[in-house]
PDB file of C-alpha atoms in Angstrom:
ATOM      1  CA  UNK A 976     -22.623  -7.755   4.147  1.00 93.00           C
ATOM      2  CA  UNK A 977     -18.996  -8.691   2.599  1.00 96.00           C
ATOM      3  CA  UNK A 978     -16.270  -6.389   3.526  1.00 98.00           C
ATOM      4  CA  UNK A 979     -13.131  -5.134   2.030  1.00 98.00           C
ATOM      5  CA  UNK A 980     -10.136  -4.762   4.589  1.00 98.00           C
ATOM      6  CA  UNK A 981      -7.546  -2.437   3.533  1.00 98.00           C
ATOM      7  CA  UNK A 982      -4.340  -3.413   5.424  1.00 98.00           C
ATOM      8  CA  UNK A 983      -0.933  -1.818   5.672  1.00 98.00           C
ATOM      9  CA  UNK A 984       2.048  -3.610   6.776  1.00 98.00           C
ATOM     10  CA  UNK A 985       3.222  -3.231  10.607  1.00 98.00           C
ATOM     11  CA  UNK A 986       6.997  -2.311  11.490  1.00 98.00           C
ATOM     12  CA  UNK A 987       9.614  -3.172   8.912  1.00 98.00           C
ATOM     13  CA  UNK A 988      13.677  -3.697   9.527  1.00 98.00           C
ATOM     14  CA  UNK A 989      14.676  -0.061   8.102  1.00 97.00           C
ATOM     15  CA  UNK A 990      18.171  -0.395   6.322  1.00 97.00           C
ATOM     16  CA  UNK A 991      19.247   2.537   4.177  1.00 96.00           C
ATOM     17  CA  UNK A 992      21.650  -0.039   2.193  1.00 95.00           C
ATOM     18  CA  UNK A 993      18.632  -1.962   0.950  1.00 96.00           C
ATOM     19  CA  UNK A 994      15.966  -0.363  -1.351  1.00 95.00           C
ATOM     20  CA  UNK A 995      12.730   0.275   0.474  1.00 95.00           C
ATOM     21  CA  UNK A 996      10.823  -2.067  -1.696  1.00 97.00           C
ATOM     22  CA  UNK A 997      13.000  -4.806  -0.545  1.00 98.00           C
ATOM     23  CA  UNK A 998      12.591  -3.941   3.483  1.00 98.00           C
ATOM     24  CA  UNK A 999      10.968  -7.029   5.255  1.00 98.00           C
ATOM     25  CA  UNK A1000       8.396  -6.894   8.329  1.00 98.00           C
ATOM     26  CA  UNK A1001      10.410  -6.612  11.934  1.00 98.00           C
ATOM     27  CA  UNK A1002       9.983  -9.248  14.729  1.00 98.00           C
ATOM     28  CA  UNK A1003       7.241  -6.976  16.075  1.00 98.00           C
ATOM     29  CA  UNK A1004       5.847  -6.435  12.606  1.00 98.00           C
ATOM     30  CA  UNK A1005       5.576 -10.294  12.308  1.00 98.00           C
ATOM     31  CA  UNK A1006       4.184 -10.870  15.575  1.00 98.00           C
ATOM     32  CA  UNK A1007       1.542  -8.281  14.990  1.00 98.00           C
ATOM     33  CA  UNK A1008       0.887  -9.456  11.504  1.00 98.00           C
ATOM     34  CA  UNK A1009       0.263 -13.138  12.970  1.00 98.00           C
ATOM     35  CA  UNK A1010      -2.214 -11.782  15.972  1.00 97.00           C
ATOM     36  CA  UNK A1011      -3.915 -10.106  13.251  1.00 98.00           C
ATOM     37  CA  UNK A1012      -4.391 -13.372  11.041  1.00 97.00           C
ATOM     38  CA  UNK A1013      -6.304 -15.013  13.911  1.00 95.00           C
ATOM     39  CA  UNK A1014      -8.661 -12.017  14.868  1.00 96.00           C
ATOM     40  CA  UNK A1015     -12.222 -12.082  14.345  1.00 96.00           C
ATOM     41  CA  UNK A1016     -12.487  -9.152  11.679  1.00 95.00           C
ATOM     42  CA  UNK A1017     -10.069 -11.369   9.563  1.00 95.00           C
ATOM     43  CA  UNK A1018     -12.196 -14.576   9.968  1.00 94.00           C
ATOM     44  CA  UNK A1019     -14.354 -14.269   6.693  1.00 95.00           C
ATOM     45  CA  UNK A1020     -11.601 -13.360   4.214  1.00 97.00           C
ATOM     46  CA  UNK A1021     -11.798 -15.924   1.321  1.00 96.00           C
ATOM     47  CA  UNK A1022      -9.176 -13.547  -0.804  1.00 97.00           C
ATOM     48  CA  UNK A1023      -6.125 -11.850  -0.019  1.00 98.00           C
ATOM     49  CA  UNK A1024      -4.262  -9.589  -2.602  1.00 98.00           C
ATOM     50  CA  UNK A1025      -1.095  -7.822  -1.788  1.00 98.00           C
ATOM     51  CA  UNK A1026       1.461  -5.154  -3.405  1.00 98.00           C
ATOM     52  CA  UNK A1027       4.836  -6.922  -4.700  1.00 98.00           C
ATOM     53  CA  UNK A1028       6.734  -4.908  -2.088  1.00 98.00           C
ATOM     54  CA  UNK A1029       8.300  -7.314   0.395  1.00 98.00           C
ATOM     55  CA  UNK A1030       6.731  -6.103   3.591  1.00 98.00           C
ATOM     56  CA  UNK A1031       3.582  -5.921   1.904  1.00 98.00           C
ATOM     57  CA  UNK A1032       4.136  -9.891   0.740  1.00 98.00           C
ATOM     58  CA  UNK A1033       5.458 -10.898   4.252  1.00 98.00           C
ATOM     59  CA  UNK A1034       2.360  -9.464   5.687  1.00 98.00           C
ATOM     60  CA  UNK A1035       0.133 -11.227   3.345  1.00 98.00           C
ATOM     61  CA  UNK A1036       1.827 -14.298   3.376  1.00 98.00           C
ATOM     62  CA  UNK A1037       1.332 -14.523   7.407  1.00 98.00           C
ATOM     63  CA  UNK A1038      -2.179 -13.538   6.967  1.00 98.00           C
ATOM     64  CA  UNK A1039      -2.710 -16.068   4.783  1.00 98.00           C
ATOM     65  CA  UNK A1040      -0.997 -19.084   6.449  1.00 98.00           C
ATOM     66  CA  UNK A1041      -4.079 -20.105   8.825  1.00 96.00           C
ATOM     67  CA  UNK A1042      -6.647 -20.136   6.177  1.00 95.00           C
ATOM     68  CA  UNK A1043      -4.425 -21.979   3.717  1.00 97.00           C
ATOM     69  CA  UNK A1044      -5.298 -19.174   1.416  1.00 97.00           C
ATOM     70  CA  UNK A1045      -3.266 -18.073  -1.913  1.00 97.00           C
ATOM     71  CA  UNK A1046      -1.697 -14.466  -1.990  1.00 98.00           C
ATOM     72  CA  UNK A1047      -2.207 -13.001  -5.565  1.00 98.00           C
ATOM     73  CA  UNK A1048       0.071 -10.388  -6.034  1.00 98.00           C
ATOM     74  CA  UNK A1049      -0.632  -6.786  -7.770  1.00 98.00           C
ATOM     75  CA  UNK A1050       2.225  -4.292  -8.299  1.00 98.00           C
ATOM     76  CA  UNK A1051      -0.285  -1.243  -8.434  1.00 98.00           C
ATOM     77  CA  UNK A1052      -0.985  -2.047  -5.007  1.00 98.00           C
ATOM     78  CA  UNK A1053       2.513  -0.576  -4.188  1.00 98.00           C
ATOM     79  CA  UNK A1054       3.242   2.348  -2.039  1.00 98.00           C
ATOM     80  CA  UNK A1055       3.705   5.627  -3.922  1.00 97.00           C
ATOM     81  CA  UNK A1056       6.828   5.463  -6.007  1.00 97.00           C
ATOM     82  CA  UNK A1057       9.695   7.413  -4.178  1.00 96.00           C
ATOM     83  CA  UNK A1058      12.462   5.798  -6.112  1.00 95.00           C
ATOM     84  CA  UNK A1059      14.024   8.862  -7.109  1.00 96.00           C
ATOM     85  CA  UNK A1060      15.114  10.131  -3.557  1.00 95.00           C
ATOM     86  CA  UNK A1061      15.664   6.593  -2.065  1.00 92.00           C
ATOM     87  CA  UNK A1062      16.108   6.344   1.576  1.00 95.00           C
ATOM     88  CA  UNK A1063      15.184   9.618   3.576  1.00 96.00           C
ATOM     89  CA  UNK A1064      16.063   9.706   7.327  1.00 96.00           C
ATOM     90  CA  UNK A1065      12.844   9.696   9.444  1.00 95.00           C
ATOM     91  CA  UNK A1066      12.225  13.561   9.578  1.00 98.00           C
ATOM     92  CA  UNK A1067      13.440  14.351   5.831  1.00 98.00           C
ATOM     93  CA  UNK A1068      10.661  11.583   4.884  1.00 97.00           C
ATOM     94  CA  UNK A1069       8.226  13.103   7.209  1.00 97.00           C
ATOM     95  CA  UNK A1070       8.643  16.476   5.745  1.00 98.00           C
ATOM     96  CA  UNK A1071       8.458  14.767   2.085  1.00 98.00           C
ATOM     97  CA  UNK A1072       5.454  13.099   2.903  1.00 98.00           C
ATOM     98  CA  UNK A1073       3.724  16.304   4.208  1.00 98.00           C
ATOM     99  CA  UNK A1074       4.481  17.765   0.847  1.00 98.00           C
ATOM    100  CA  UNK A1075       3.499  14.700  -0.972  1.00 98.00           C
ATOM    101  CA  UNK A1076      -0.286  15.244   0.856  1.00 98.00           C
ATOM    102  CA  UNK A1077      -0.203  18.825   0.822  1.00 98.00           C
ATOM    103  CA  UNK A1078       0.438  19.249  -2.811  1.00 98.00           C
ATOM    104  CA  UNK A1079      -1.110  16.251  -4.452  1.00 98.00           C
ATOM    105  CA  UNK A1080      -0.468  17.507  -8.245  1.00 98.00           C
ATOM    106  CA  UNK A1081       3.076  18.371  -7.595  1.00 98.00           C
ATOM    107  CA  UNK A1082       5.965  15.625  -7.578  1.00 98.00           C
ATOM    108  CA  UNK A1083       8.141  15.811  -4.743  1.00 97.00           C
ATOM    109  CA  UNK A1084      11.697  15.522  -6.238  1.00 97.00           C
ATOM    110  CA  UNK A1085      10.167  13.220  -8.716  1.00 98.00           C
ATOM    111  CA  UNK A1086       7.743  11.126  -6.791  1.00 98.00           C
ATOM    112  CA  UNK A1087       4.764   9.939  -8.352  1.00 98.00           C
ATOM    113  CA  UNK A1088       2.172  12.679  -7.528  1.00 98.00           C
ATOM    114  CA  UNK A1089      -0.690  11.707  -4.877  1.00 98.00           C
ATOM    115  CA  UNK A1090      -3.209  12.190  -7.561  1.00 98.00           C
ATOM    116  CA  UNK A1091      -1.445   9.598  -9.778  1.00 98.00           C
ATOM    117  CA  UNK A1092      -0.995   7.372  -6.800  1.00 98.00           C
ATOM    118  CA  UNK A1093      -4.588   7.682  -5.857  1.00 98.00           C
ATOM    119  CA  UNK A1094      -5.625   7.043  -9.455  1.00 98.00           C
ATOM    120  CA  UNK A1095      -3.676   3.570  -9.991  1.00 98.00           C
ATOM    121  CA  UNK A1096      -4.491   2.184  -6.330  1.00 98.00           C
ATOM    122  CA  UNK A1097      -8.189   2.954  -7.289  1.00 98.00           C
ATOM    123  CA  UNK A1098      -8.298   1.281 -10.336  1.00 98.00           C
ATOM    124  CA  UNK A1099      -6.353  -1.562  -9.055  1.00 98.00           C
ATOM    125  CA  UNK A1100      -8.819  -2.187  -6.077  1.00 98.00           C
ATOM    126  CA  UNK A1101     -11.951  -1.741  -8.469  1.00 98.00           C
ATOM    127  CA  UNK A1102     -10.422  -4.239 -10.849  1.00 97.00           C
ATOM    128  CA  UNK A1103      -9.661  -6.680  -8.110  1.00 98.00           C
ATOM    129  CA  UNK A1104     -13.529  -6.291  -6.586  1.00 97.00           C
ATOM    130  CA  UNK A1105     -14.756  -7.025  -9.579  1.00 94.00           C
ATOM    131  CA  UNK A1106     -13.239 -10.524  -9.574  1.00 90.00           C
ATOM    132  CA  UNK A1107     -14.280 -11.115  -5.954  1.00 88.00           C
ATOM    133  CA  UNK A1108     -16.222 -14.031  -4.799  1.00 78.00           C
ATOM    134  CA  UNK A1109     -18.797 -12.401  -2.413  1.00 81.00           C
ATOM    135  CA  UNK A1110     -16.879 -13.041   0.716  1.00 93.00           C
ATOM    136  CA  UNK A1111     -14.582 -10.630   2.613  1.00 97.00           C
ATOM    137  CA  UNK A1112     -11.605  -9.478   0.758  1.00 98.00           C
ATOM    138  CA  UNK A1113      -8.115  -8.424   1.873  1.00 98.00           C
ATOM    139  CA  UNK A1114      -5.868  -5.860   0.109  1.00 98.00           C
ATOM    140  CA  UNK A1115      -2.209  -5.676   1.718  1.00 98.00           C
ATOM    141  CA  UNK A1116      -0.996  -2.460   0.871  1.00 98.00           C
ATOM    142  CA  UNK A1117       0.930   0.574   2.238  1.00 98.00           C
ATOM    143  CA  UNK A1118      -0.040   3.632   4.616  1.00 98.00           C
ATOM    144  CA  UNK A1119       0.069   6.375   1.972  1.00 98.00           C
ATOM    145  CA  UNK A1120      -1.825   4.672  -0.709  1.00 98.00           C
ATOM    146  CA  UNK A1121      -4.282   3.451   1.533  1.00 98.00           C
ATOM    147  CA  UNK A1122      -4.888   6.679   3.005  1.00 98.00           C
ATOM    148  CA  UNK A1123      -5.580   7.875  -0.816  1.00 98.00           C
ATOM    149  CA  UNK A1124      -7.958   5.017  -1.244  1.00 98.00           C
ATOM    150  CA  UNK A1125      -9.843   6.160   1.676  1.00 98.00           C
ATOM    151  CA  UNK A1126      -9.985   9.780   0.663  1.00 98.00           C
ATOM    152  CA  UNK A1127     -11.575   9.004  -2.822  1.00 98.00           C
ATOM    153  CA  UNK A1128     -13.758   6.412  -1.573  1.00 98.00           C
ATOM    154  CA  UNK A1129     -14.978   8.926   1.108  1.00 98.00           C
ATOM    155  CA  UNK A1130     -15.177  11.717  -1.212  1.00 98.00           C
ATOM    156  CA  UNK A1131     -12.503  13.820   0.922  1.00 98.00           C
ATOM    157  CA  UNK A1132      -9.993  15.692  -0.440  1.00 98.00           C
ATOM    158  CA  UNK A1133      -6.066  14.405  -0.489  1.00 98.00           C
ATOM    159  CA  UNK A1134      -5.223  15.227   2.966  1.00 98.00           C
ATOM    160  CA  UNK A1135      -2.776  13.921   5.255  1.00 98.00           C
ATOM    161  CA  UNK A1136      -4.953  14.263   8.697  1.00 98.00           C
ATOM    162  CA  UNK A1137      -6.597  10.933   7.212  1.00 98.00           C
ATOM    163  CA  UNK A1138      -3.389   9.018   7.023  1.00 98.00           C
ATOM    164  CA  UNK A1139      -2.803   5.906   9.722  1.00 98.00           C
ATOM    165  CA  UNK A1140      -1.161   7.144  12.818  1.00 97.00           C
ATOM    166  CA  UNK A1141       1.579   4.394  12.411  1.00 97.00           C
ATOM    167  CA  UNK A1142       2.109   1.274  10.466  1.00 98.00           C
ATOM    168  CA  UNK A1143       0.073  -1.800  10.872  1.00 98.00           C
ATOM    169  CA  UNK A1144      -3.538  -0.614  10.465  1.00 98.00           C
ATOM    170  CA  UNK A1145      -6.743  -1.242   8.583  1.00 98.00           C
ATOM    171  CA  UNK A1146     -10.032   0.196   7.482  1.00 98.00           C
ATOM    172  CA  UNK A1147     -12.980  -1.577   6.123  1.00 98.00           C
ATOM    173  CA  UNK A1148     -15.866  -0.627   3.429  1.00 98.00           C
ATOM    174  CA  UNK A1149     -18.831  -2.557   2.182  1.00 97.00           C
ATOM    175  CA  UNK A1150     -17.631  -4.783  -0.634  1.00 97.00           C
ATOM    176  CA  UNK A1151     -20.522  -3.640  -2.712  1.00 95.00           C
ATOM    177  CA  UNK A1152     -20.629   0.001  -2.658  1.00 97.00           C
ATOM    178  CA  UNK A1153     -16.864   0.455  -1.689  1.00 98.00           C
ATOM    179  CA  UNK A1154     -18.274   2.893   1.073  1.00 98.00           C
ATOM    180  CA  UNK A1155     -15.974   3.292   3.925  1.00 98.00           C
ATOM    181  CA  UNK A1156     -17.296   1.861   7.065  1.00 98.00           C
ATOM    182  CA  UNK A1157     -14.435   2.929   9.468  1.00 97.00           C
ATOM    183  CA  UNK A1158     -11.455   5.039   9.388  1.00 98.00           C
ATOM    184  CA  UNK A1159      -7.848   3.364  10.517  1.00 98.00           C
ATOM    185  CA  UNK A1160      -7.798   0.930  13.381  1.00 98.00           C
ATOM    186  CA  UNK A1161      -4.782  -0.868  14.885  1.00 98.00           C
ATOM    187  CA  UNK A1162      -3.966  -4.453  13.661  1.00 97.00           C
ATOM    188  CA  UNK A1163      -3.853  -4.817  17.770  1.00 93.00           C
TER     189      UNK A1163
END
């Protein structure tokens, strides 16, 4: 049975002076992505799509290298748009993320709403799956939108309790039905 793998980027280099969308992977993040590229779960992937954000592109390129796969970009796979607030220190970010999930139809200080982000990632995923060749497909994205996608495909309400526990996780779905086969699993 062909599978869809939704993969989130692992650890990044946080720099408040650089836009969040331009952050790259840290040494630890690169190591974790490299290990996952050689994992059995990834062995049947024949196509990789990714968000255009640097950390996701870095992850996708690392995953693609051992199999010499092209990396396909789709901006609609990006994280929820938080550009109105820019960088937030950890505690402020966690409070904002809680508000994002707790009030999915309401914008947090100009952020894209959770419902809008969910609809966007769902449309993008359906569009990509419709073009897939029948082998396993990997989509490299971000935690919040990966969670929103899991929620809609599982028939669950938007809720942060379904969020990944940390950066660098994946979940699987049946590629034909898009029914999730797992919750979040660590890349290592």
